[in-house]
mmCIF file of N, CA and C in Angstrom:
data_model
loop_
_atom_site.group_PDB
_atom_site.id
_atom_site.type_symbol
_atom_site.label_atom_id
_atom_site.label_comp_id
_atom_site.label_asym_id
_atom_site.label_seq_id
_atom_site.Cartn_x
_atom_site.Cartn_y
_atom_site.Cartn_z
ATOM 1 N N UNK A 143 103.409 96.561 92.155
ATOM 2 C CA UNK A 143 104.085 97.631 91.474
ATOM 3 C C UNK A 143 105.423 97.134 90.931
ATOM 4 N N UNK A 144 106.107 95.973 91.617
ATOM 5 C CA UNK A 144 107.207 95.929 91.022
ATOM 6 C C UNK A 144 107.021 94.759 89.911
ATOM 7 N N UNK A 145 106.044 94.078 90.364
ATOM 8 C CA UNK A 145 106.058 93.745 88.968
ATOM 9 C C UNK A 145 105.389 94.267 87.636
ATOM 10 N N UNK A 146 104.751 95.283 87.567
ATOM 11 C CA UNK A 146 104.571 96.021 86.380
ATOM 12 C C UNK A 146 106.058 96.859 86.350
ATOM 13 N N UNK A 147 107.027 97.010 86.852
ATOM 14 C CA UNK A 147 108.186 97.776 86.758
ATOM 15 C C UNK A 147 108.779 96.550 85.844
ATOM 16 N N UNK A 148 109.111 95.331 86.328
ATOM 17 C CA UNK A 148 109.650 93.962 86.259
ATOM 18 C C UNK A 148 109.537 93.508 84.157
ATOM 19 N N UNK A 149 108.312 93.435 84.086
ATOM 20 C CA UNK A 149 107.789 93.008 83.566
ATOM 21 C C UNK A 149 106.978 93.596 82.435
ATOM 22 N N UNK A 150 106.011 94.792 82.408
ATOM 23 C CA UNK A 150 105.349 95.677 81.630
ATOM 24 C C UNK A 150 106.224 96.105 80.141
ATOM 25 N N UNK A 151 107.897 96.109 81.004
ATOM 26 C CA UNK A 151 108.702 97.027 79.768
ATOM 27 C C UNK A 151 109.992 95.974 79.907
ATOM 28 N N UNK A 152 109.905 94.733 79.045
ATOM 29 C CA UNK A 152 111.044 93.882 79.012
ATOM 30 C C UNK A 152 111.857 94.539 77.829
ATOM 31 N N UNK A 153 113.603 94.083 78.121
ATOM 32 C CA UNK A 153 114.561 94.863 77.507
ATOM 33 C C UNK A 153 114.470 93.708 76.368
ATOM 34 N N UNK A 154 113.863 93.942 74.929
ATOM 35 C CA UNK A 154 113.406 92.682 73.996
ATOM 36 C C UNK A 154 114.123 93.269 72.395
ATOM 37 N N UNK A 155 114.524 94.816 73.223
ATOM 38 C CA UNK A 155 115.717 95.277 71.615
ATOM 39 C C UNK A 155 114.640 96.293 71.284
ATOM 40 N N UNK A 156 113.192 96.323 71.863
ATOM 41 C CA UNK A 156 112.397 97.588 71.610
ATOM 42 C C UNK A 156 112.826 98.839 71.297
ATOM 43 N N UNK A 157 112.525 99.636 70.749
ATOM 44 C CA UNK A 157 113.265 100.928 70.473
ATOM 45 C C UNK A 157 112.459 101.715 71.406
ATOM 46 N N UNK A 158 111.778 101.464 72.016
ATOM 47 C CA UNK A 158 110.786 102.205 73.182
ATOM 48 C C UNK A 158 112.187 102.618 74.453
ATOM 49 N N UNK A 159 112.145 103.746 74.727
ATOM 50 C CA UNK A 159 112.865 103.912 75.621
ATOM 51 C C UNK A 159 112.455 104.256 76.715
ATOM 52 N N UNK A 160 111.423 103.962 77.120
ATOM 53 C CA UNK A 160 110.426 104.526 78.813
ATOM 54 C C UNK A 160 109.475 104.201 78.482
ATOM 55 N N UNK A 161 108.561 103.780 79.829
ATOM 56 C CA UNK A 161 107.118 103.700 79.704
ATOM 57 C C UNK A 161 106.934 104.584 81.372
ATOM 58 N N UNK A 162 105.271 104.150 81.366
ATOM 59 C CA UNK A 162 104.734 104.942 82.535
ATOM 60 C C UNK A 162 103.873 103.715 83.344
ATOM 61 N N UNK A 163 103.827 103.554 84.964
ATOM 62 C CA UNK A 163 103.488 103.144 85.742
ATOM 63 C C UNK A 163 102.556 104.504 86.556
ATOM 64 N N UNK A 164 101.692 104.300 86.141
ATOM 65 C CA UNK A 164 100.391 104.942 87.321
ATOM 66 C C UNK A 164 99.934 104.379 88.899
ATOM 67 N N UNK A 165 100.064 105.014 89.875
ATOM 68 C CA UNK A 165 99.701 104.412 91.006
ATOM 69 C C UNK A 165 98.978 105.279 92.074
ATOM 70 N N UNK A 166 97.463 105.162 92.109
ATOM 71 C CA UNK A 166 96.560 105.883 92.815
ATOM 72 C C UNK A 166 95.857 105.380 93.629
ATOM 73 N N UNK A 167 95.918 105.937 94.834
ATOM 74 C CA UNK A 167 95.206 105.600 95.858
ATOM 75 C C UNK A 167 94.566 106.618 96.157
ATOM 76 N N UNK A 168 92.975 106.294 96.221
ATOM 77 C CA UNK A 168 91.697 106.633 97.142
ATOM 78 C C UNK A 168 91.158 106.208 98.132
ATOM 79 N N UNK A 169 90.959 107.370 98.939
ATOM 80 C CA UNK A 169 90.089 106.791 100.153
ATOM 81 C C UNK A 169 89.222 107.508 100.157
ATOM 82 N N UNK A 170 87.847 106.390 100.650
ATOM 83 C CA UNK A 170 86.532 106.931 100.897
ATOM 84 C C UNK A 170 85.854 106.826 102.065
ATOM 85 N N UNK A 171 84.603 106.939 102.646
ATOM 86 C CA UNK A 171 84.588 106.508 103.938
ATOM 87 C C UNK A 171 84.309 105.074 104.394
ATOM 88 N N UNK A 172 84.144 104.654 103.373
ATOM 89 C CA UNK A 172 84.518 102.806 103.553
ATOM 90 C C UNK A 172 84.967 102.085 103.128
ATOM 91 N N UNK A 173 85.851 102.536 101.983
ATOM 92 C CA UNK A 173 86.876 101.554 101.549
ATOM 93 C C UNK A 173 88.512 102.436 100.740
ATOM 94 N N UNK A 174 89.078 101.436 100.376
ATOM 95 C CA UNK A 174 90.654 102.112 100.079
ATOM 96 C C UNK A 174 90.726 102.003 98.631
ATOM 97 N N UNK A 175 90.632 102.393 97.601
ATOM 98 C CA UNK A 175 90.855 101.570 96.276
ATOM 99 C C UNK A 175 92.522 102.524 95.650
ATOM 100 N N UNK A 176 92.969 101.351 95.434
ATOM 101 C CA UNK A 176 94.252 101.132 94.612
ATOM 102 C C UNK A 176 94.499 100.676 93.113
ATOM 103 N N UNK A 177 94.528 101.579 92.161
ATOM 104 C CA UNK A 177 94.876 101.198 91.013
ATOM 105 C C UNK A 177 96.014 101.604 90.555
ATOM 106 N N UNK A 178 96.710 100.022 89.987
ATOM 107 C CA UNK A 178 98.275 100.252 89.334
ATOM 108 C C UNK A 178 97.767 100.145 87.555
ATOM 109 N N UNK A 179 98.019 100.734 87.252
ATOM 110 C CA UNK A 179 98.041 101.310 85.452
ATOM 111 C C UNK A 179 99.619 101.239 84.836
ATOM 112 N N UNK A 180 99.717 100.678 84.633
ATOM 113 C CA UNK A 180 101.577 101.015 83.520
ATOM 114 C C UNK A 180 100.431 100.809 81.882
ATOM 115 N N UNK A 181 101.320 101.462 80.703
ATOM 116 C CA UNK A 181 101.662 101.436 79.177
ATOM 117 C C UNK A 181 102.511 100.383 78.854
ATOM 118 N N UNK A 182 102.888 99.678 78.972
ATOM 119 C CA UNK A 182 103.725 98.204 78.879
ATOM 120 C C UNK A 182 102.714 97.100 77.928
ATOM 121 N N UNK A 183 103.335 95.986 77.864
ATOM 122 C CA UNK A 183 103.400 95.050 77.387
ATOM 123 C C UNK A 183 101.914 94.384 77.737
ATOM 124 N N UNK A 184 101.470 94.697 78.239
ATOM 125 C CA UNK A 184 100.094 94.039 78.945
ATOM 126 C C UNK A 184 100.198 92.403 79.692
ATOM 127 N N UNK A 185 98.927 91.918 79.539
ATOM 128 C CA UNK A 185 98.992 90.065 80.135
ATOM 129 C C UNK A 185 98.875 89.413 78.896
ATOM 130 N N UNK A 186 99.157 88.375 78.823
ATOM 131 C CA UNK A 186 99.020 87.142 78.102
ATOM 132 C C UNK A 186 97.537 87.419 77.751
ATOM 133 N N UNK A 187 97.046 87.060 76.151
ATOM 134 C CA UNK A 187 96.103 86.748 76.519
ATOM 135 C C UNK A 187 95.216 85.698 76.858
ATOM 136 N N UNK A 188 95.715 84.913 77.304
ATOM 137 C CA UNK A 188 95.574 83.587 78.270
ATOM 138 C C UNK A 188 95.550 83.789 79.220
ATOM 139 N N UNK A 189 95.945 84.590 80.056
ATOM 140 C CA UNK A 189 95.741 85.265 81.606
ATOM 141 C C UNK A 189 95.078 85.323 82.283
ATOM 142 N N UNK A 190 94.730 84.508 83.443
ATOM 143 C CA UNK A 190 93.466 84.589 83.916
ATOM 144 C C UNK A 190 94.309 84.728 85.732
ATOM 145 N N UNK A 191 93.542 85.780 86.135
ATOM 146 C CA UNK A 191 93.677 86.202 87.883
ATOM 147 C C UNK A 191 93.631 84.826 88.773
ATOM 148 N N UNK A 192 92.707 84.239 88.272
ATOM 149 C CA UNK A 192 91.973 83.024 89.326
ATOM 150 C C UNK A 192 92.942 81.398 88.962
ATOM 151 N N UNK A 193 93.778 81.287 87.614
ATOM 152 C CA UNK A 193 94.416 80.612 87.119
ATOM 153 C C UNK A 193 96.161 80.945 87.309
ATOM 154 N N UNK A 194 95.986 82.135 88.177
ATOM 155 C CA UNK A 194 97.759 82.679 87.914
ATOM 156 C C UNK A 194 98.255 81.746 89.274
ATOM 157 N N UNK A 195 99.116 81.277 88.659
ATOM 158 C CA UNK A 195 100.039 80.130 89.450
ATOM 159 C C UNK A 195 101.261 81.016 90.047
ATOM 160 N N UNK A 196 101.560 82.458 89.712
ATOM 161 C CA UNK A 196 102.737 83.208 90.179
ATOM 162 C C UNK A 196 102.710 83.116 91.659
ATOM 163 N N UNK A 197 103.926 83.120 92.519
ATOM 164 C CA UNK A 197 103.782 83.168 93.887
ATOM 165 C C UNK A 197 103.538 84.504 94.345
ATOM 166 N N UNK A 198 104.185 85.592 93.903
ATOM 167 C CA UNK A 198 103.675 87.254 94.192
ATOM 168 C C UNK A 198 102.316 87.464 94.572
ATOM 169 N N UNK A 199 101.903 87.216 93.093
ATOM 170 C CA UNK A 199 100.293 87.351 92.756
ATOM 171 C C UNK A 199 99.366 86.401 93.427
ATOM 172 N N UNK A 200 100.194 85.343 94.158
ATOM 173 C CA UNK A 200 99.200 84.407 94.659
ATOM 174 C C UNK A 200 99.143 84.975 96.343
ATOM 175 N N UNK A 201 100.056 85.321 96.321
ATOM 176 C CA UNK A 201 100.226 86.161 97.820
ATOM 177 C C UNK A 201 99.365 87.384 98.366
ATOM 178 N N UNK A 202 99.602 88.479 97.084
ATOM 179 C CA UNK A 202 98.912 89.408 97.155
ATOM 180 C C UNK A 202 97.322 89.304 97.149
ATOM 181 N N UNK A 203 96.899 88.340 96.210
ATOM 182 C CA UNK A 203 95.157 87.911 96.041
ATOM 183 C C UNK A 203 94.515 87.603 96.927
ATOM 184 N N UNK A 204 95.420 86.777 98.164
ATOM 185 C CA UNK A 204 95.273 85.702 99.274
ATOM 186 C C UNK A 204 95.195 86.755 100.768
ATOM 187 N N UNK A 205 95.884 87.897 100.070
ATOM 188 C CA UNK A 205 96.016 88.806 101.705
ATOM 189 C C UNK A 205 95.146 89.903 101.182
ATOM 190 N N UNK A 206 94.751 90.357 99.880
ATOM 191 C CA UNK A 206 93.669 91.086 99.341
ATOM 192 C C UNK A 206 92.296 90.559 99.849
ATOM 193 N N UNK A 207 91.882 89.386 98.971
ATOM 194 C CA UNK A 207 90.587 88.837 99.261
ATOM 195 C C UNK A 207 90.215 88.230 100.699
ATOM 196 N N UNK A 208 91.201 87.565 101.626
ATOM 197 C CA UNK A 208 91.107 86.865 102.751
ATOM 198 C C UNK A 208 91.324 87.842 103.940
ATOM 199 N N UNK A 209 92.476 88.449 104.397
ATOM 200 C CA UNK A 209 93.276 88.943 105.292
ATOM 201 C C UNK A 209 92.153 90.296 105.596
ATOM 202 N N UNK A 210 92.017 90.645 104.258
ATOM 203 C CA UNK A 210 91.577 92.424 104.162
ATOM 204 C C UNK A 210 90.124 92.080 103.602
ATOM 205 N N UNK A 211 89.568 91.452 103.580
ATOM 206 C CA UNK A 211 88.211 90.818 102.737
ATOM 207 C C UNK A 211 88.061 91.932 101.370
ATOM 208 N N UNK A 212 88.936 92.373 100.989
ATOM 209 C CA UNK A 212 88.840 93.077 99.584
ATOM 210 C C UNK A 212 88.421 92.036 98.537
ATOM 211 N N UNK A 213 88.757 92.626 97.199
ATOM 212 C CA UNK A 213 88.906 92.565 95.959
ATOM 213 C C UNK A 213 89.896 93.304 95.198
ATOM 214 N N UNK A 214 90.359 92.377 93.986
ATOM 215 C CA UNK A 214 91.467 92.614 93.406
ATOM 216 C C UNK A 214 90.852 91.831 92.087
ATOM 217 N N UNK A 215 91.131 93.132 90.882
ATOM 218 C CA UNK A 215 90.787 92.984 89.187
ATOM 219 C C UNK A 215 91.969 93.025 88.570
ATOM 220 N N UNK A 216 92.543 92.520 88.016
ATOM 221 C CA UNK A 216 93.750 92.834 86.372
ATOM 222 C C UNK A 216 92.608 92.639 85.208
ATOM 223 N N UNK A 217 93.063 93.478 84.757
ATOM 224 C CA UNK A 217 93.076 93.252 82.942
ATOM 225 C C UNK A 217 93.886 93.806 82.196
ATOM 226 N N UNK A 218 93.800 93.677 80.689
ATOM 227 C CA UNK A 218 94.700 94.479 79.678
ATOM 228 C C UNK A 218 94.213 95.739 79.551
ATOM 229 N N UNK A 219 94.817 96.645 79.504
ATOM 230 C CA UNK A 219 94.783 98.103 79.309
ATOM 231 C C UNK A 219 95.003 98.210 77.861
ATOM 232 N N UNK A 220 94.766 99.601 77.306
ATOM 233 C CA UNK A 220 94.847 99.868 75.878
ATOM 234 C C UNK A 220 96.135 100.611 75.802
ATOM 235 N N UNK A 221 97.275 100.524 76.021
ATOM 236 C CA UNK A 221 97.752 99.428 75.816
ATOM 237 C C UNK A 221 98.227 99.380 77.716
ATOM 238 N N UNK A 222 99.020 98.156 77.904
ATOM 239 C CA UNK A 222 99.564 98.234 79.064
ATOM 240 C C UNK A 222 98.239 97.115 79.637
ATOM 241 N N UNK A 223 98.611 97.176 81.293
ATOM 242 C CA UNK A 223 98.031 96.407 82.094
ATOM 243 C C UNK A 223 97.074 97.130 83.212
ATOM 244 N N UNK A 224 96.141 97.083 83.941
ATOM 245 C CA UNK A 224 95.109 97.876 84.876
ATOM 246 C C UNK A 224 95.293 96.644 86.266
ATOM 247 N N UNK A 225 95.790 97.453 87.356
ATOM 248 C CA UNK A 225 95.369 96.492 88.407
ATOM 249 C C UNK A 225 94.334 97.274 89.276
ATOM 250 N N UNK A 226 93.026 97.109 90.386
ATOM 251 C CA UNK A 226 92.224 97.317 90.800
ATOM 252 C C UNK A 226 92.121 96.715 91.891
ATOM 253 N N UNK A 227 92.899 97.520 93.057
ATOM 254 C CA UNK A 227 92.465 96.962 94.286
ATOM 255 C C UNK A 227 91.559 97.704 95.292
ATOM 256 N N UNK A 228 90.283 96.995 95.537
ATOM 257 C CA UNK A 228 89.437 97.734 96.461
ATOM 258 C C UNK A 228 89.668 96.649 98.172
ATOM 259 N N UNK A 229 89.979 97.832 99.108
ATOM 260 C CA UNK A 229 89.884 97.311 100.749
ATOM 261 C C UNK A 229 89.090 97.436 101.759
ATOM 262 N N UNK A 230 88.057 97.176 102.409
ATOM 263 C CA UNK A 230 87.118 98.007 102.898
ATOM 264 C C UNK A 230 87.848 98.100 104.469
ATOM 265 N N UNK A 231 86.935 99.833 104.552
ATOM 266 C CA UNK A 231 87.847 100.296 105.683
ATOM 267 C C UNK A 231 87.036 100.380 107.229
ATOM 268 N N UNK A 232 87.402 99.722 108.151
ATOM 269 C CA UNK A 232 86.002 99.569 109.718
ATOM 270 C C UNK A 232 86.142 100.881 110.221
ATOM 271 N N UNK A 233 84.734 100.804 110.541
ATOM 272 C CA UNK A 233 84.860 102.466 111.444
ATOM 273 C C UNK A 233 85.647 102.638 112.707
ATOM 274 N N UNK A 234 86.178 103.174 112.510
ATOM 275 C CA UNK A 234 86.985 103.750 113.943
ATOM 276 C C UNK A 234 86.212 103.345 114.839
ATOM 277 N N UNK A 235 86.560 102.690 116.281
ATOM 278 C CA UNK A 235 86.057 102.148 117.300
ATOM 279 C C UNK A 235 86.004 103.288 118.058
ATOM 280 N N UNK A 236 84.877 103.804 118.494
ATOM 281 C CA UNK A 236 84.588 105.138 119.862
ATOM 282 C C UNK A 236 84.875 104.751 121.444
ATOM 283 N N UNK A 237 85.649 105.017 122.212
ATOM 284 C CA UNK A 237 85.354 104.695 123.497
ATOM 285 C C UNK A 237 85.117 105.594 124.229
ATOM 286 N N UNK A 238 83.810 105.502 124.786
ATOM 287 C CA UNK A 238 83.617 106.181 125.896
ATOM 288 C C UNK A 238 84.037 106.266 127.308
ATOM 289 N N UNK A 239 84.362 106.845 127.869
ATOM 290 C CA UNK A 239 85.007 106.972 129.293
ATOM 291 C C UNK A 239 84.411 107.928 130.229
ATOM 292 N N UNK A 240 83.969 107.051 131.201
ATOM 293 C CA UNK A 240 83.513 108.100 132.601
ATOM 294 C C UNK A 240 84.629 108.882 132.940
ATOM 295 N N UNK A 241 84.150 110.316 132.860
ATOM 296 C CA UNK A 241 85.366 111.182 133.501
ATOM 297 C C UNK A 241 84.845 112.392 134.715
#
């Protein structure tokens, strides 16, 4: 999120005076999905998720896909940028107890 704050709407002399950052979270009964949406500037289009050398983004992908066995999508939005994070969620552990 902060870097679509960071980044989406650089101060470049634009006469644009605001944009919008979207941020929704769902939960279902097995997974979490997170999508960040801003109207900004979008990615390069050279941009590739699996090629991004950023340390943020290399952090976040690494504790998305590994840590949390999720998935995580960017692309360009019409206009702006789409991020897509899905987490899957374990069932609550039951314990039973002799009482």
């Amino acid at each position: 999120m902060q870097n679509a704050v960071d980044h989406a709407f650089p101060n470049d002399g634009d006469a644009r005076d605001s944009g919008h950052v979207l941020v929704r979270l769902v939960r279902s009964i097995d997974e979490l999905r997170i999508d960040v949406v801003d109207d900004g500037v979008g990615l390069p289009s050279s941009f590739s998720l699996e090629q991004s050398k950023g340390l943020g983004l290399s952090i976040v992908q690494a504790l998305v896909t590994g840590e949390l066995t999720g998935s995580m999508e960017m692309r360009n939005g019409e206009p702006g940028t789409w991020v897509h994070v899905r987490v899957p969620i374990a069932a609550p552990r039951v314990s039973l107890q002799a009482g």
